[in-house]
Short mmCIF file of C-alpha atoms in Angstrom, two decimals:
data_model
loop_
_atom_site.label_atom_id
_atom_site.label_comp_id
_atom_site.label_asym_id
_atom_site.label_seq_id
_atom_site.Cartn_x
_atom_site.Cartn_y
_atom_site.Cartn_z
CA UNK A 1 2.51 -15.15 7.19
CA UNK A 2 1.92 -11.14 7.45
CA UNK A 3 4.81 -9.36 8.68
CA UNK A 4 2.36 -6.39 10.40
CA UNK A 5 -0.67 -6.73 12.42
CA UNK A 6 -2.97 -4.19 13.15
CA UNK A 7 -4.89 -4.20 16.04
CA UNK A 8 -8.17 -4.15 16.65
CA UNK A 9 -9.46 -5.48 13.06
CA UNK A 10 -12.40 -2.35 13.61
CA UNK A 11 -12.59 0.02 16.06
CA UNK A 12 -15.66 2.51 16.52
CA UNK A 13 -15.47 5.69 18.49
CA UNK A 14 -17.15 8.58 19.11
CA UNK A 15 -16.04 11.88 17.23
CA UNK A 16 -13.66 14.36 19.08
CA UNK A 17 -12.34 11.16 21.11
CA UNK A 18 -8.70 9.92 20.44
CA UNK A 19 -8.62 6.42 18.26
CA UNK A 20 -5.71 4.24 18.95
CA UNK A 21 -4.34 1.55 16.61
CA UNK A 22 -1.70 -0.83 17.05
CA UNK A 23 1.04 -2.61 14.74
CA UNK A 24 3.17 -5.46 16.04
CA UNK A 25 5.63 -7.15 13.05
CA UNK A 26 7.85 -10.23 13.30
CA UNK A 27 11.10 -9.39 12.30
CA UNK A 28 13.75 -6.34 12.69
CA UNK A 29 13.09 -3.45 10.33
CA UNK A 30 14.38 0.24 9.16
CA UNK A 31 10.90 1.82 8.99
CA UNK A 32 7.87 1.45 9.61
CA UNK A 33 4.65 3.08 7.71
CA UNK A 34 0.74 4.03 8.43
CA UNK A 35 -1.25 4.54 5.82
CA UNK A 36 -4.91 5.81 5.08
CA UNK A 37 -7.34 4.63 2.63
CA UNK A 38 -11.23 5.88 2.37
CA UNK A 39 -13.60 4.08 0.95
CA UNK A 40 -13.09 3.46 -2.53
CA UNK A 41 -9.89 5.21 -3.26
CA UNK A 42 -5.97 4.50 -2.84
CA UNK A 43 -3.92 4.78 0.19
CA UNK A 44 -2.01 7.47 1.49
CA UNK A 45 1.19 7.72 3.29
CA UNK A 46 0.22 9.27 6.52
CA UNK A 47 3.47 8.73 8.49
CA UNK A 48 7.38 7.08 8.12
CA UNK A 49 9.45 6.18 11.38
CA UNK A 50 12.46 5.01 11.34
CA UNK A 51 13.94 2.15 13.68
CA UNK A 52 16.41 4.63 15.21
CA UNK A 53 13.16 7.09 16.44
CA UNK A 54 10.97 6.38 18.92
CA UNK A 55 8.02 8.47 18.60
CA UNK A 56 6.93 10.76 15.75
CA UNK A 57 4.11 13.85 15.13
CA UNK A 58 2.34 14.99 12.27
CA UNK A 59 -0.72 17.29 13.02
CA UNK A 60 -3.05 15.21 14.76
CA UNK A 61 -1.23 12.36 14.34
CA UNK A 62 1.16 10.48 16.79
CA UNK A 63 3.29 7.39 16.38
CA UNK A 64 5.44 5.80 18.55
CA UNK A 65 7.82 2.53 17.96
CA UNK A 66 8.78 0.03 20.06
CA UNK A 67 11.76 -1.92 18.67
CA UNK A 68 11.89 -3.87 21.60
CA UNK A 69 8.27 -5.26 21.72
CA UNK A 70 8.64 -4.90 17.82
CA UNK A 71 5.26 -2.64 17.85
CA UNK A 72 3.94 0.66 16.45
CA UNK A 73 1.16 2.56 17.74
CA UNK A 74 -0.83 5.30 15.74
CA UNK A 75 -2.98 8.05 17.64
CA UNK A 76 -5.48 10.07 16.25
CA UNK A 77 -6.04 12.87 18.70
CA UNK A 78 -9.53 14.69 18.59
CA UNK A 79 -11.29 12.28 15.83
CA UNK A 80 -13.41 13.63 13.39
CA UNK A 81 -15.80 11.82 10.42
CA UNK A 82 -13.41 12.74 7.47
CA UNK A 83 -10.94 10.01 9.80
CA UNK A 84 -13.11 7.24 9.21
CA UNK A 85 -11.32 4.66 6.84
CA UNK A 86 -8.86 1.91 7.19
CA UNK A 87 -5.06 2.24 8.61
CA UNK A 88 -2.35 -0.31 7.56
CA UNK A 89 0.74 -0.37 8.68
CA UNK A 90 4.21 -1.11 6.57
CA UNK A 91 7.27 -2.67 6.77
CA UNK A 92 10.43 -3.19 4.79
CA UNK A 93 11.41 -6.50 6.41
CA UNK A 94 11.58 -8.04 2.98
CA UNK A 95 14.30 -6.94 0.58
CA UNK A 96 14.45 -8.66 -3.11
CA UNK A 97 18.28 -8.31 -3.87
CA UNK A 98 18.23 -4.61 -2.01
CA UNK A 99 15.27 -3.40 -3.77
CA UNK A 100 12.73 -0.94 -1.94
CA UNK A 101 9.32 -2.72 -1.20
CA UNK A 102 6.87 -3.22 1.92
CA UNK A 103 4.90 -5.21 3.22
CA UNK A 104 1.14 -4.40 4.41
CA UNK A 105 -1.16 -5.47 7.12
CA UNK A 106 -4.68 -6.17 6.61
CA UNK A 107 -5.99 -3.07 8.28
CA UNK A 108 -7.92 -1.36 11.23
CA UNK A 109 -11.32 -0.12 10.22
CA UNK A 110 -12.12 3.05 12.10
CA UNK A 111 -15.46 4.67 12.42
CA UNK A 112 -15.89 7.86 13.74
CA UNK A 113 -19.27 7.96 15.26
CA UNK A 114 -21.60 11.54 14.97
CA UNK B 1 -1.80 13.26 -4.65
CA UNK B 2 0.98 12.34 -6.49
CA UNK B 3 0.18 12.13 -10.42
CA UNK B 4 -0.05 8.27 -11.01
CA UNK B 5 -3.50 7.56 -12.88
CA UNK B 6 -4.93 3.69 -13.89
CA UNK B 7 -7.04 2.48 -16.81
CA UNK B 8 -9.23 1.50 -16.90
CA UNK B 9 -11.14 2.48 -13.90
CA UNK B 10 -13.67 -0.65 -13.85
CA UNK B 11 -13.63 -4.10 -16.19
CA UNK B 12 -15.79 -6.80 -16.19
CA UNK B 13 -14.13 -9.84 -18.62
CA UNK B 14 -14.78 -12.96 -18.98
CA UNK B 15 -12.50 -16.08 -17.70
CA UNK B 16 -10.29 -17.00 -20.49
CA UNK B 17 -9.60 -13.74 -21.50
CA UNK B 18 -6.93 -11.40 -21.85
CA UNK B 19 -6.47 -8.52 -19.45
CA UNK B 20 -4.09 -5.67 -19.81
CA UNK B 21 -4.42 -3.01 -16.83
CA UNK B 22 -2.07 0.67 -17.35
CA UNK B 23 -0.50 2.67 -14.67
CA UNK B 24 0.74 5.94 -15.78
CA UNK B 25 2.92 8.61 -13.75
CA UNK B 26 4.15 11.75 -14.58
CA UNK B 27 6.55 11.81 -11.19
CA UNK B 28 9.21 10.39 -13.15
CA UNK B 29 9.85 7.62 -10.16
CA UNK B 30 12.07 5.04 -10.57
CA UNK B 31 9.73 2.48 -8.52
CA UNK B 32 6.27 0.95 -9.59
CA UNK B 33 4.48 -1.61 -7.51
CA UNK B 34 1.32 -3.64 -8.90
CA UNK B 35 -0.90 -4.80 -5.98
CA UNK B 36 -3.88 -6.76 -5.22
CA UNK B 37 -6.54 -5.93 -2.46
CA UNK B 38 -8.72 -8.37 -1.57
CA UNK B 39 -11.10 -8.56 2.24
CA UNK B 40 -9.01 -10.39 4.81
CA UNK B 41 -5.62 -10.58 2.85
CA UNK B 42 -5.09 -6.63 2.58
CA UNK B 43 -2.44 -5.75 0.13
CA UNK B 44 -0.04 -8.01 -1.93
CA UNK B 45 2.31 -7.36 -3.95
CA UNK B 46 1.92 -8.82 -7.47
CA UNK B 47 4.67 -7.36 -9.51
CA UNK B 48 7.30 -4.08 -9.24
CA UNK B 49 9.53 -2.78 -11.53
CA UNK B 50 13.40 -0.96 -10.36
CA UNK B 51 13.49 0.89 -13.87
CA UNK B 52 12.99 0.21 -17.13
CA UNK B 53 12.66 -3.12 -18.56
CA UNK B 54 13.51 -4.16 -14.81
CA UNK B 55 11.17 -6.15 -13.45
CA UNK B 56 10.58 -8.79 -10.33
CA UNK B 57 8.17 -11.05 -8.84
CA UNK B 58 6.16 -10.23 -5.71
CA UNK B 59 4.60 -12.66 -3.26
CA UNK B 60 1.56 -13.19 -5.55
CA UNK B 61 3.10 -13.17 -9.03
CA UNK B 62 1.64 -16.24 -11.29
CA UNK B 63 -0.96 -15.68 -13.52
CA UNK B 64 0.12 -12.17 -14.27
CA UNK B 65 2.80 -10.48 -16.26
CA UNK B 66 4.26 -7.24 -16.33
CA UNK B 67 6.27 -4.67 -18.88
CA UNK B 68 7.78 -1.41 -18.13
CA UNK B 69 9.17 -0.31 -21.39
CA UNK B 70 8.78 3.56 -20.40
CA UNK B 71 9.72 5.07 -17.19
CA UNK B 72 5.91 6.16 -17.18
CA UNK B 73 4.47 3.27 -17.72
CA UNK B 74 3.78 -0.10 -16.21
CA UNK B 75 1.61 -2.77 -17.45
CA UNK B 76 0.20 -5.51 -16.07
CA UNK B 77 -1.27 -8.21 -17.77
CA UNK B 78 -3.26 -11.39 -17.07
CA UNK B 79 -3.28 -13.51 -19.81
CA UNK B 80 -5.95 -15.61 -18.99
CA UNK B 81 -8.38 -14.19 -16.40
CA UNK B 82 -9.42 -16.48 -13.48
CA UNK B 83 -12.38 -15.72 -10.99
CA UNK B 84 -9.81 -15.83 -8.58
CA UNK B 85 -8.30 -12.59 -10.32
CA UNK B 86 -11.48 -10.62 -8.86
CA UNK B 87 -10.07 -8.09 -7.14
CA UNK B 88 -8.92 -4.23 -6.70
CA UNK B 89 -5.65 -3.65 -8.21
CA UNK B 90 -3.45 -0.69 -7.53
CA UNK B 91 -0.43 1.10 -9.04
CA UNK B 92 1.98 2.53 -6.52
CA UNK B 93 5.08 4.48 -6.94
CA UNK B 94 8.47 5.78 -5.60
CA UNK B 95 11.85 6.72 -5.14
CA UNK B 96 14.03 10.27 -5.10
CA UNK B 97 12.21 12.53 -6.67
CA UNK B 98 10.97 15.68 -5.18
CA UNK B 99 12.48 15.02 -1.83
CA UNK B 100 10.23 12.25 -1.69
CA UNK B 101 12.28 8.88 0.51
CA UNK B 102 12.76 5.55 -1.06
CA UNK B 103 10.47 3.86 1.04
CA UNK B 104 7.59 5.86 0.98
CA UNK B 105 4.56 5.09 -1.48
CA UNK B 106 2.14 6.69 -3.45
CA UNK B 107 -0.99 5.35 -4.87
CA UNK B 108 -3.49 5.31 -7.82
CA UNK B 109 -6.88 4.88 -7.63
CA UNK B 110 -6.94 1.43 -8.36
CA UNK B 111 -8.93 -0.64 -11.31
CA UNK B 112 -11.76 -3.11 -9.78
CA UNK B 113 -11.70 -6.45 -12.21
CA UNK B 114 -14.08 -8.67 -12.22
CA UNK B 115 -13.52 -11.99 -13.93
CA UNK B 116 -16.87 -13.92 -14.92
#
């Protein structure tokens, strides 16, 4: 079973709007990830929070973390069509002998509409 | 982006065959991840490798095989191609190098196989 969930599978918005995306995971964990991937390439590391930190901000990005509800949010503030691609979340829940992997979701799609 | 490169870019082979697919960083990380990405199962993790000649299973290991006998290097094979091997693989690195954290990952371009 997949330890994150994003949420909604697509989501299509107009440009300059904010696009919201949401993560919920089963079990504890020390951080969680967003990542980016455009069409046709390999992801990249957007943004790392911890499980100590609640919300975090890089540029036009904004994640928050809910340990609680065991849930991330991501929040694209003023979209534009170079953010169209998919998001996945990551989380370390599972640990081979101590060893640093993560575990993926299947994605959001965005679309930033013109 | 970090310097991680995969070859080949594109194969088409034939089921049966042999497959060996490179991953190649100049980071000098100690991590290296071999995933699968197929629609509606996003990423899995095939194979990863702690260091060299260290090695483990991931959640979607059989039918593949992998070698790390370089810290630059990581190899995975399939050494008999199924059409259920069709898929986008990708290389992905880390570990403390840089300033970079353990946990966060950096990707190749991937190699899209398809096995006829």
């Amino acid at each position: 079973s997949q330890q994150g969930e994003e949420d909604p599978q697509a989501l299509s918005i107009q440009e300059g709007e904010n696009a919201t995306m949401n993560c919920s995971y089963k079990t504890s964990i020390n951080n969680l990830q967003w990542y980016r991937q455009n069409s046709g390439r390999g992801l990249v590391h957007l943004i790392l929070i911890r499980s100590n930190e609640r919300e975090k901000h890089s540029g036009r990005l904004r994640v928050t973390l809910d340990t609680s509800k065991k849930s991330s949010s991501l929040l694209i503030t003023a979209s534009r069509a170079a953010d169209t691609a998919s998001y996945f979340c990551a989380t370390d829940v599972l640990k081979f002998g101590g060893d640093d992997k993560i575990i993926f979701g299947k994605g959001t799609r965005l679309h930033i509409l013109p | 982006d970090a310097g991680i490169t995969q070859s080949p870019r594109h194969k088409v082979t034939e089921t049966g065959t042999p497959v060996t697919l490179r991953c190649h960083q100049t980071e000098n990380h100690r991590y290296m991840y071999w995933y699968r990405q197929d629609p509606g199962h996003g990423l899995r993790l095939i194979h990863y490798s702690y260091g060299v000649k260290d090695t483990d299973k991931g959640e979607v290991s059989d039918g593949y095989s992998v070698s790390r006998s370089k810290t630059e290097d990581f190899l995975l094979t399939l050494e008999s191609a199924t059409s259920s091997q069709t898929s986008v693989y990708f290389c992905a690195i880390s570990g403390l190098a840089g300033g970079f954290s353990y946990n966060e990952q950096f990707f190749g371009p991937g190699t899209r196989l398809t096995v006829l």
